[in-house]
Coordinates of C-alpha atoms in Angstrom, one line a residue:
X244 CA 10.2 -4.2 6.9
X245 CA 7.0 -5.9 5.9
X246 CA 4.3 -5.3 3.3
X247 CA 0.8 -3.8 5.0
X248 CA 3.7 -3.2 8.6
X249 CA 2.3 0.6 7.8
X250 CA -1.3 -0.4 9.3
X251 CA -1.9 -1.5 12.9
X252 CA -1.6 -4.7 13.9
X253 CA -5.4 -5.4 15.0
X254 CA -6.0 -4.5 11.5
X255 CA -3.8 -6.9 10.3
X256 CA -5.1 -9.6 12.3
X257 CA -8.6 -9.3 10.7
X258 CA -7.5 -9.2 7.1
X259 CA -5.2 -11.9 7.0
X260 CA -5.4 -15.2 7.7
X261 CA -1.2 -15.2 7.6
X262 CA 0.4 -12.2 8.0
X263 CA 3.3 -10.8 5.9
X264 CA 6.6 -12.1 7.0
X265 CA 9.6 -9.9 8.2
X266 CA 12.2 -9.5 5.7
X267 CA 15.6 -7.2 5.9
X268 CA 18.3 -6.2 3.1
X269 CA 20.2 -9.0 4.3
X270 CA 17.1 -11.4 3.8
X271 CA 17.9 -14.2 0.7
X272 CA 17.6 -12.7 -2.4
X273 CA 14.9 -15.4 -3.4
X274 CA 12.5 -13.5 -0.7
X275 CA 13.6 -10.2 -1.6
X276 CA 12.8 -11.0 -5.7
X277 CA 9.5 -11.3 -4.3
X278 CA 9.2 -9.4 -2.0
X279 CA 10.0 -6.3 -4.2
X280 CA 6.9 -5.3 -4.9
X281 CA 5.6 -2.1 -6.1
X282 CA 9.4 -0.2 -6.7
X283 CA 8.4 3.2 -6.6
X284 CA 10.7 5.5 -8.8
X285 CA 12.0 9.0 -7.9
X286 CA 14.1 11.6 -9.5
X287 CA 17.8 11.6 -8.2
X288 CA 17.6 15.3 -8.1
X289 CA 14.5 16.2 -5.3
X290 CA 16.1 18.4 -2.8
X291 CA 13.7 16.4 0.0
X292 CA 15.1 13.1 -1.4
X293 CA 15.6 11.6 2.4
X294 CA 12.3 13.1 3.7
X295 CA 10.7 11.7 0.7
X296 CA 11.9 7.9 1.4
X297 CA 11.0 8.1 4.6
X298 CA 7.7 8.9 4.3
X299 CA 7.0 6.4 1.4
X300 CA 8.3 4.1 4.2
X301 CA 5.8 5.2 6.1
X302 CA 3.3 5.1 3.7
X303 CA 3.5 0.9 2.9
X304 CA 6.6 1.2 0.2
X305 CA 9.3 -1.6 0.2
X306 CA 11.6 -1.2 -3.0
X307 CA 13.0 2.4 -4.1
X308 CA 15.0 3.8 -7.1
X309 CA 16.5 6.9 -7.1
X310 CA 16.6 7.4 -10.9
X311 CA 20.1 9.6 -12.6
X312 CA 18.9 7.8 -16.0
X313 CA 15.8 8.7 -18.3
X314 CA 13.7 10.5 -15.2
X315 CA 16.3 13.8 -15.2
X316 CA 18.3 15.8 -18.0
X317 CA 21.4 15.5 -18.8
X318 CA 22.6 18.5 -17.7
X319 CA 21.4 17.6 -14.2
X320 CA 23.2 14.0 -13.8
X321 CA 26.3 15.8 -11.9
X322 CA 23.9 17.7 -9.6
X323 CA 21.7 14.2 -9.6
X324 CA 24.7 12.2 -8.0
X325 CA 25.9 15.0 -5.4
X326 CA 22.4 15.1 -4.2
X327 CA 22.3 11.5 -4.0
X328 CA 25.4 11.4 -1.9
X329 CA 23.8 14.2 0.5
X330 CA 20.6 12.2 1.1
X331 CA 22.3 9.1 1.6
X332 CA 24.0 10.3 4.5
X333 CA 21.2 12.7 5.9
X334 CA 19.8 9.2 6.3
X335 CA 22.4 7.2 7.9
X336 CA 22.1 9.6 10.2
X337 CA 18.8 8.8 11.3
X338 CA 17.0 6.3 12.9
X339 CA 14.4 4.7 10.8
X340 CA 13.4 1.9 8.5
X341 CA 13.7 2.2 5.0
X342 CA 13.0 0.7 1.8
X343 CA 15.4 -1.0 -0.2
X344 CA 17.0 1.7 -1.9
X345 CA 18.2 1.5 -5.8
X346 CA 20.3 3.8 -7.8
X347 CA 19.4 3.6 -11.7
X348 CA 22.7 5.1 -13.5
X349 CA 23.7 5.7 -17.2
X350 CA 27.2 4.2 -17.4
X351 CA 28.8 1.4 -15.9
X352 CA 31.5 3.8 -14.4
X353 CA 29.1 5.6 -12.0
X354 CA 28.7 2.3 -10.1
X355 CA 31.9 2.8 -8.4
X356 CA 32.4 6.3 -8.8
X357 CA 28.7 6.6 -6.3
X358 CA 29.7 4.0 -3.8
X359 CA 33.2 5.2 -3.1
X360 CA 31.5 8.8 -2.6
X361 CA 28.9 7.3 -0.4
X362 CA 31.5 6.4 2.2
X363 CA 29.8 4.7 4.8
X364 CA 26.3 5.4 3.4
X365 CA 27.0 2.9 1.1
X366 CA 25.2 0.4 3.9
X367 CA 21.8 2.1 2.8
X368 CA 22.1 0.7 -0.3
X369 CA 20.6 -2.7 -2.2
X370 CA 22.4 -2.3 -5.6
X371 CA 21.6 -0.7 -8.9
X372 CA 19.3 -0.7 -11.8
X373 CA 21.1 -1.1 -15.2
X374 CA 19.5 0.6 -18.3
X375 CA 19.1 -1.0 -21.8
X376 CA 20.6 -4.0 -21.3
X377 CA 21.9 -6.1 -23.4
X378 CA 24.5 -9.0 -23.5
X379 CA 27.0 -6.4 -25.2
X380 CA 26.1 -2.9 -23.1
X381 CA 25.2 -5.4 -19.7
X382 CA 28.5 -6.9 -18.9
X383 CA 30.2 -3.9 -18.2
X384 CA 27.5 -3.0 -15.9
X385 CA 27.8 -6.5 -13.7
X386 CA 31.6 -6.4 -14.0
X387 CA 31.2 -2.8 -12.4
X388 CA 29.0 -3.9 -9.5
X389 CA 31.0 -7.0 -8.6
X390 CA 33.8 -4.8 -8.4
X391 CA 32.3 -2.1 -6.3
X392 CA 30.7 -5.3 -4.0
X393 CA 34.2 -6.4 -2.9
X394 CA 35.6 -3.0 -2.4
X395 CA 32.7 -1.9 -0.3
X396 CA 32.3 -5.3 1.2
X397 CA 28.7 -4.7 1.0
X398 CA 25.8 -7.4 -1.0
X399 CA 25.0 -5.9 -4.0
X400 CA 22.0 -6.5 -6.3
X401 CA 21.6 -5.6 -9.9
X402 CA 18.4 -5.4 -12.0
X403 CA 19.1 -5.0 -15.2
X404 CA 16.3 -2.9 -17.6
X405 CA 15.0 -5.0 -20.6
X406 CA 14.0 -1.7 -23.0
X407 CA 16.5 -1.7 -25.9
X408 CA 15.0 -2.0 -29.7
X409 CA 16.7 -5.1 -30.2
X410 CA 14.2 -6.8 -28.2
X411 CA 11.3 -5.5 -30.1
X412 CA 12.3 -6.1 -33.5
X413 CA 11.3 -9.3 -34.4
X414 CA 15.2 -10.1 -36.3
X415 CA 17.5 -9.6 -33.6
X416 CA 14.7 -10.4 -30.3
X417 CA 15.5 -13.8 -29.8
X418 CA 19.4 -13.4 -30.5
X419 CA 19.0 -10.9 -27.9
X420 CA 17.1 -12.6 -25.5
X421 CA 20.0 -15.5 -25.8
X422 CA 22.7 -12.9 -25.0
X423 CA 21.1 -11.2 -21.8
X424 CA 20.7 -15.0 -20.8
X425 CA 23.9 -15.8 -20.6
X426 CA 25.0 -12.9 -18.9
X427 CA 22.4 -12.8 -16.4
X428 CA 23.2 -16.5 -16.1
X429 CA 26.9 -15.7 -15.2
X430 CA 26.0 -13.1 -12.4
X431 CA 23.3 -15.0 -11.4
X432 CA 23.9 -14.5 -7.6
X433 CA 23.5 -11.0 -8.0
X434 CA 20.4 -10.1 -10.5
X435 CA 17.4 -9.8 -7.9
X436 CA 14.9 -9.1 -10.8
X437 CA 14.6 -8.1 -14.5
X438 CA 12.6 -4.8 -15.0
X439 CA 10.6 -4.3 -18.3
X440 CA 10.9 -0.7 -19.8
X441 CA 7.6 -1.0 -22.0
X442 CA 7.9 3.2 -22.4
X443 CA 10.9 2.6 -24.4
X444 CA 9.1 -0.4 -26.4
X445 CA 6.3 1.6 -27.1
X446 CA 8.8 4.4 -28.4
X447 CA 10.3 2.3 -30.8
X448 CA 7.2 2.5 -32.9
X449 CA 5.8 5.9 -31.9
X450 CA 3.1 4.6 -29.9
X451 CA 1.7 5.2 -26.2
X452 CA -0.8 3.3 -24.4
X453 CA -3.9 4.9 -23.5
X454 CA -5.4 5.0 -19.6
X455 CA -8.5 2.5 -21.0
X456 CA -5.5 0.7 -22.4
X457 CA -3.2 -1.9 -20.4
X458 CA 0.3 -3.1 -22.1
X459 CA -1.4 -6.3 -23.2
X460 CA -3.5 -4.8 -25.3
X461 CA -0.6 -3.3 -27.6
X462 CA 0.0 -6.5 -29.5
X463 CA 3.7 -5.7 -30.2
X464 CA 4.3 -5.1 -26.5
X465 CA 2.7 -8.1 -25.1
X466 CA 5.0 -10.1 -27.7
X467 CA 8.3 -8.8 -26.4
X468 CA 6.9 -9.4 -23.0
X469 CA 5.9 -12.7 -23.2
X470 CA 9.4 -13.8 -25.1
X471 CA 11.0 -12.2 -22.1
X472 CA 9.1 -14.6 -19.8
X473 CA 9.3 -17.8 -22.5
X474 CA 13.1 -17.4 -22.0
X475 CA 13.9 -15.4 -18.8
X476 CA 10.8 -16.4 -16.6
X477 CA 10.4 -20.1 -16.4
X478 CA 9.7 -22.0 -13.7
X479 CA 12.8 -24.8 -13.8
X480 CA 15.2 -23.4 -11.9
X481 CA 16.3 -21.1 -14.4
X482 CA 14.3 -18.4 -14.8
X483 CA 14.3 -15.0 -12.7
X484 CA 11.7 -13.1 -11.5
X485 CA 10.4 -10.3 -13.9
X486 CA 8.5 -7.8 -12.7
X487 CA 6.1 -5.5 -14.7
X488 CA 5.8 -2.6 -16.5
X489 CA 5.4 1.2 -15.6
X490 CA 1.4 2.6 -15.5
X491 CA 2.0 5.8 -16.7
X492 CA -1.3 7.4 -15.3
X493 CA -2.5 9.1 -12.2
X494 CA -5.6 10.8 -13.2
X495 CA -7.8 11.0 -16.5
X496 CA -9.8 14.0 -17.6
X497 CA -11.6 11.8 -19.7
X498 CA -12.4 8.2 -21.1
X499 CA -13.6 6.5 -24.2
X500 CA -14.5 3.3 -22.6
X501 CA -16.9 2.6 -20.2
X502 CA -15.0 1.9 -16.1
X503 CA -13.4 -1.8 -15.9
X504 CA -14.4 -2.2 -12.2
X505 CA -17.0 -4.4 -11.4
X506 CA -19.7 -2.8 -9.0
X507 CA -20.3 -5.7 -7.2
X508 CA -17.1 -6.2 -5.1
X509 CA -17.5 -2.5 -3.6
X510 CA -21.1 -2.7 -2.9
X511 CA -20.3 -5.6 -0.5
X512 CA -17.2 -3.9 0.9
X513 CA -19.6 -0.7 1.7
X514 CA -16.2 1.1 -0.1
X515 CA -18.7 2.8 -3.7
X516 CA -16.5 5.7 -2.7
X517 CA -13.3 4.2 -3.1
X518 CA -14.6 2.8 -6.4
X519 CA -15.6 6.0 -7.6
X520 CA -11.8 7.4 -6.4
X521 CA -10.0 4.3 -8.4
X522 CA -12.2 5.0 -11.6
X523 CA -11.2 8.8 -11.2
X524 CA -7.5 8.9 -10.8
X525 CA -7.5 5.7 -13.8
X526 CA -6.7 2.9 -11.4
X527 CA -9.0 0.4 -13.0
X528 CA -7.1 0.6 -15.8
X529 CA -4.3 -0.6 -13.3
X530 CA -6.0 -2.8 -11.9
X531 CA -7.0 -4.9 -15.0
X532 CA -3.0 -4.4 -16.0
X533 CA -1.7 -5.9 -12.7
X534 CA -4.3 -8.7 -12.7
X535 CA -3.2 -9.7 -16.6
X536 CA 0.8 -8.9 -15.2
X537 CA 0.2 -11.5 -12.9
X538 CA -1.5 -14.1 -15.3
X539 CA 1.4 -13.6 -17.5
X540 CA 4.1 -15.1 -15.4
X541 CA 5.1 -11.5 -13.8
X542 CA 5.6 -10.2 -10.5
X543 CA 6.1 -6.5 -8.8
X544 CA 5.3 -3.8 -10.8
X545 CA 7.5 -0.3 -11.5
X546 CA 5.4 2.5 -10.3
X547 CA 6.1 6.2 -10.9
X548 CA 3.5 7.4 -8.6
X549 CA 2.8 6.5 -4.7
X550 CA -1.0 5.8 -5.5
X551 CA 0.3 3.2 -7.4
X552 CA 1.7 1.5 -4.3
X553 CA -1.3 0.2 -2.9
X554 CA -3.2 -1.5 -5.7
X555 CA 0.0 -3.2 -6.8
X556 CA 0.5 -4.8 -2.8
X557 CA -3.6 -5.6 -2.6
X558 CA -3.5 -7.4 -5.5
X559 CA -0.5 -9.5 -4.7
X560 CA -2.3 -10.8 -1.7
X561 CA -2.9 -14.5 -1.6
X562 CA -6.6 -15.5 -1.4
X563 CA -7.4 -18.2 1.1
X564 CA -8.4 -20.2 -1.6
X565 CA -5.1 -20.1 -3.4
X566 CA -3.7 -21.0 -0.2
X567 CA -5.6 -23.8 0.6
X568 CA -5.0 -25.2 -3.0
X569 CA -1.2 -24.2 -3.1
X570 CA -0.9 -26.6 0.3
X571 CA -3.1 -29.3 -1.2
X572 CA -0.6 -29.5 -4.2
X573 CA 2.0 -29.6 -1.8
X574 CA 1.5 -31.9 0.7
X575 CA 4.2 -34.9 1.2
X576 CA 2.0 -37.6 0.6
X577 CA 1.1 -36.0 -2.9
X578 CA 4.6 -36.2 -4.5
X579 CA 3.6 -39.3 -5.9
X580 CA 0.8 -37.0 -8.8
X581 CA -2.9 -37.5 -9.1
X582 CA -5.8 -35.3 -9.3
X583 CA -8.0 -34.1 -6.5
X584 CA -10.4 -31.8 -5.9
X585 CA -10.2 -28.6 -4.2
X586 CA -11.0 -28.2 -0.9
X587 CA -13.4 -25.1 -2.3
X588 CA -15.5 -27.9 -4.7
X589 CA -14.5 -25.4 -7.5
X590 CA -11.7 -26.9 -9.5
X591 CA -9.2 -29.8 -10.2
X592 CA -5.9 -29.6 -8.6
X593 CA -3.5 -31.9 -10.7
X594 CA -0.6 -32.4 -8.5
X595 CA 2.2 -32.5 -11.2
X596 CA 1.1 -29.7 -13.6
X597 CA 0.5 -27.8 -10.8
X598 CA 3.1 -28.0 -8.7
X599 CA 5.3 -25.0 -9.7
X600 CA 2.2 -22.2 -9.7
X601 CA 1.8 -23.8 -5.9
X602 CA 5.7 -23.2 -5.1
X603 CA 5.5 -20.0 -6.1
X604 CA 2.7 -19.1 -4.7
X605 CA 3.5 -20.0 -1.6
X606 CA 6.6 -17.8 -1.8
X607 CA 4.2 -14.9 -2.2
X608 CA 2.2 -16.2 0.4
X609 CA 5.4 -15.2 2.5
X610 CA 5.6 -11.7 1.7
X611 CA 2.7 -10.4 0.8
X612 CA -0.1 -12.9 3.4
X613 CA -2.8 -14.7 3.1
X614 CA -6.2 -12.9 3.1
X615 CA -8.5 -14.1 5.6
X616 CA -11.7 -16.3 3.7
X617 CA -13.7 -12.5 3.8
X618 CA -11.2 -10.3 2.5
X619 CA -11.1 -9.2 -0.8
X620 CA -8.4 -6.8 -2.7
X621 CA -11.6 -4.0 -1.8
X622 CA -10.7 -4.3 1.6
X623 CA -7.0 -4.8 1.5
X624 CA -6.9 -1.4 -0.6
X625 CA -9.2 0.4 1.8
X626 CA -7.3 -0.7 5.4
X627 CA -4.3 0.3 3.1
X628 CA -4.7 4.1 2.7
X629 CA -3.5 6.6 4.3
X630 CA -5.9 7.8 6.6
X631 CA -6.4 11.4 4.5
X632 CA -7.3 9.7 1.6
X633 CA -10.0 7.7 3.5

């Protein structure tokens, strides 16, 4: 698989100045932690579960999780994992690519419990997604999946779910934090990325974000977010990648605030239309989220919603110039430090203080491209959709 492989390869040639590399469920999970993208998020229980995957495959989407927590009652968890096991082997019986698929569960004991019923379906899948964690509630979880790993003999990744209320009250946060470090720490090999359930943060305090509203403009989110990334993000070798919150919207009735997309960037794209669409169905609010996601240290986004998909891939596009600066930083003969400037006469490159944003942006460089000098995210979301919506 590979992000944009849904659009035809003249296409790709013209937007990108280095395409998207190739990457499998067998790739290293430091490609994969980045390469996760948008992870689009589906009810365990759809009766089309398999049709569904593959045509979100089809459709641009990498990263899947097939949800038996928060996304279905709990009367329907029994029905949720007995369809699971039916869809997983519908498609092992087919032959097509598919996303890397998740299962989210509720208990540590399901882990087993779904991969011995999976028989040799189990192949299909990249691991689990572990709910509330904590140092306390997390272990069990981890101990569950290494011990399903070596029975199955299959990799298996784990992303736990940072939502519990320890994390947002301001007593117990760092505590907390310290305890989902060290247990992340000890399974390291196995935790691809650390989810943020910012739904759950918000309920805490009985609030919700509205669609003019991102998650950085609720103060008391945006601190538990960037104390997650002060002790679980950093760039020394010890962080992980943490990827960001839900956007809960799909279309808006009506606004208070005045649209957050610039006309400009549209107007040159010829795409006023697609504007117009974005605006509609709340996507500049997403927009301006993703953009201040990415500021913030994070990376990939959860997305509840396949129009989500798109916007969250565009805008994790390298530009050329943060390319060309990334490789400046880089370059052998620079290991030494100093300052130069950019090869776009816009900006100081120090060599040292820079160095890590350069590393990892050349890791995104990998799996998600480098735009072309002409290509903006306007045209990256335009070549991107399907061909009804266009």
């Amino acid at each position: 698989m590979r992000h944009f492989g849904h659009i035809a390869p003249e296409v790709r040639q013209r937007l990108f100045h280095q395409e998207p590399c190739e990457f499998t469920a067998d790739s290293p999970s430091r490609l994969l932690s980045a390469a996760l993208g948008a992870t689009l998020y589906s009810p365990a229980t759809r009766s089309r579960l398999a049709d569904d995957i593959v045509k979100q495959a089809g459709r641009g989407v990498v990263s899947m999780v097939l949800c038996l927590e928060d996304s279905i009652g709990d009367e329907d968890v029994a029905a949720g994992e007995e369809n699971l096991v039916r869809q997983f082997t519908d498609l092992a019986e087919r032959s097509v690519d598919l996303p890397l698929l998740f299962i989210r569960v509720r208990h540590p004991e399901q882990i087993p419990d779904l991969v011995r019923r999976l028989g040799p379906a189990v192949r299909l899948l990249s691991g689990f997604v572990l709910p509330k964690f904590t140092e306390e509630r997390g272990i069990p979880f981890l101990e569950a999946l290494s011990g399903a790993e070596a029975v199955s003999g299959r990799r298996m990744f784990a992303m736990p779910v940072l939502e519990s209320p320890e994390l947002m009250y301001r007593e117990t946060r760092v505590e907390t934090l310290e305890g989902i470090a060290r247990a992340v720490d000890k399974y390291r090999d196995r935790v691809l990325a650390l989810r943020l359930g910012v739904t759950d943060f918000c309920s805490s305090y009985g609030l919700r974000r509205a669609p003019d509203m991102t998650a950085w403009d609720v103060q008391i989110v945006a601190s538990v977010i960037a104390d997650v990334v002060n002790m679980l993000g950093r760039a020394d070798g010890t962080g992980f990648t943490v990827t960001g919150p839900v956007w809960e919207y799909f279309r808006v009735q009506e606004r208070m605030f005045k649209p957050q997309l610039r006309r400009s960037p549209f107007l040159e794209g010829q795409a006023e239309e697609l504007r117009e669409a974005l605006i509609e169905h709340a996507m500049d609010g997403l927009l301006r989220e993703i953009t201040l996601d990415q500021a913030n240290g994070l990376l990939g986004k959860t997305c509840i919603h396949p129009s989500h998909v798109l916007p969250v891939h565009a805008l994790s596009v390298v530009s050329h110039e943060e390319f060309s600066d990334a490789q400046d930083i880089l370059r052998p003969e620079r290991c030494g430090g100093g300052v130069l400037r950019s090869q776009y006469t816009n900006k100081m490159n120090e060599v040292k203080p820079h160095r890590a944003w350069a590393e990892r942006t050349l890791l995104r460089a990998e799996v998600f491209g480098v735009a072309n000098e002409d290509i903006g995210f306007v045209e990256l979301l335009a070549a991107g959709l399907p061909a009804d919506h266009q």
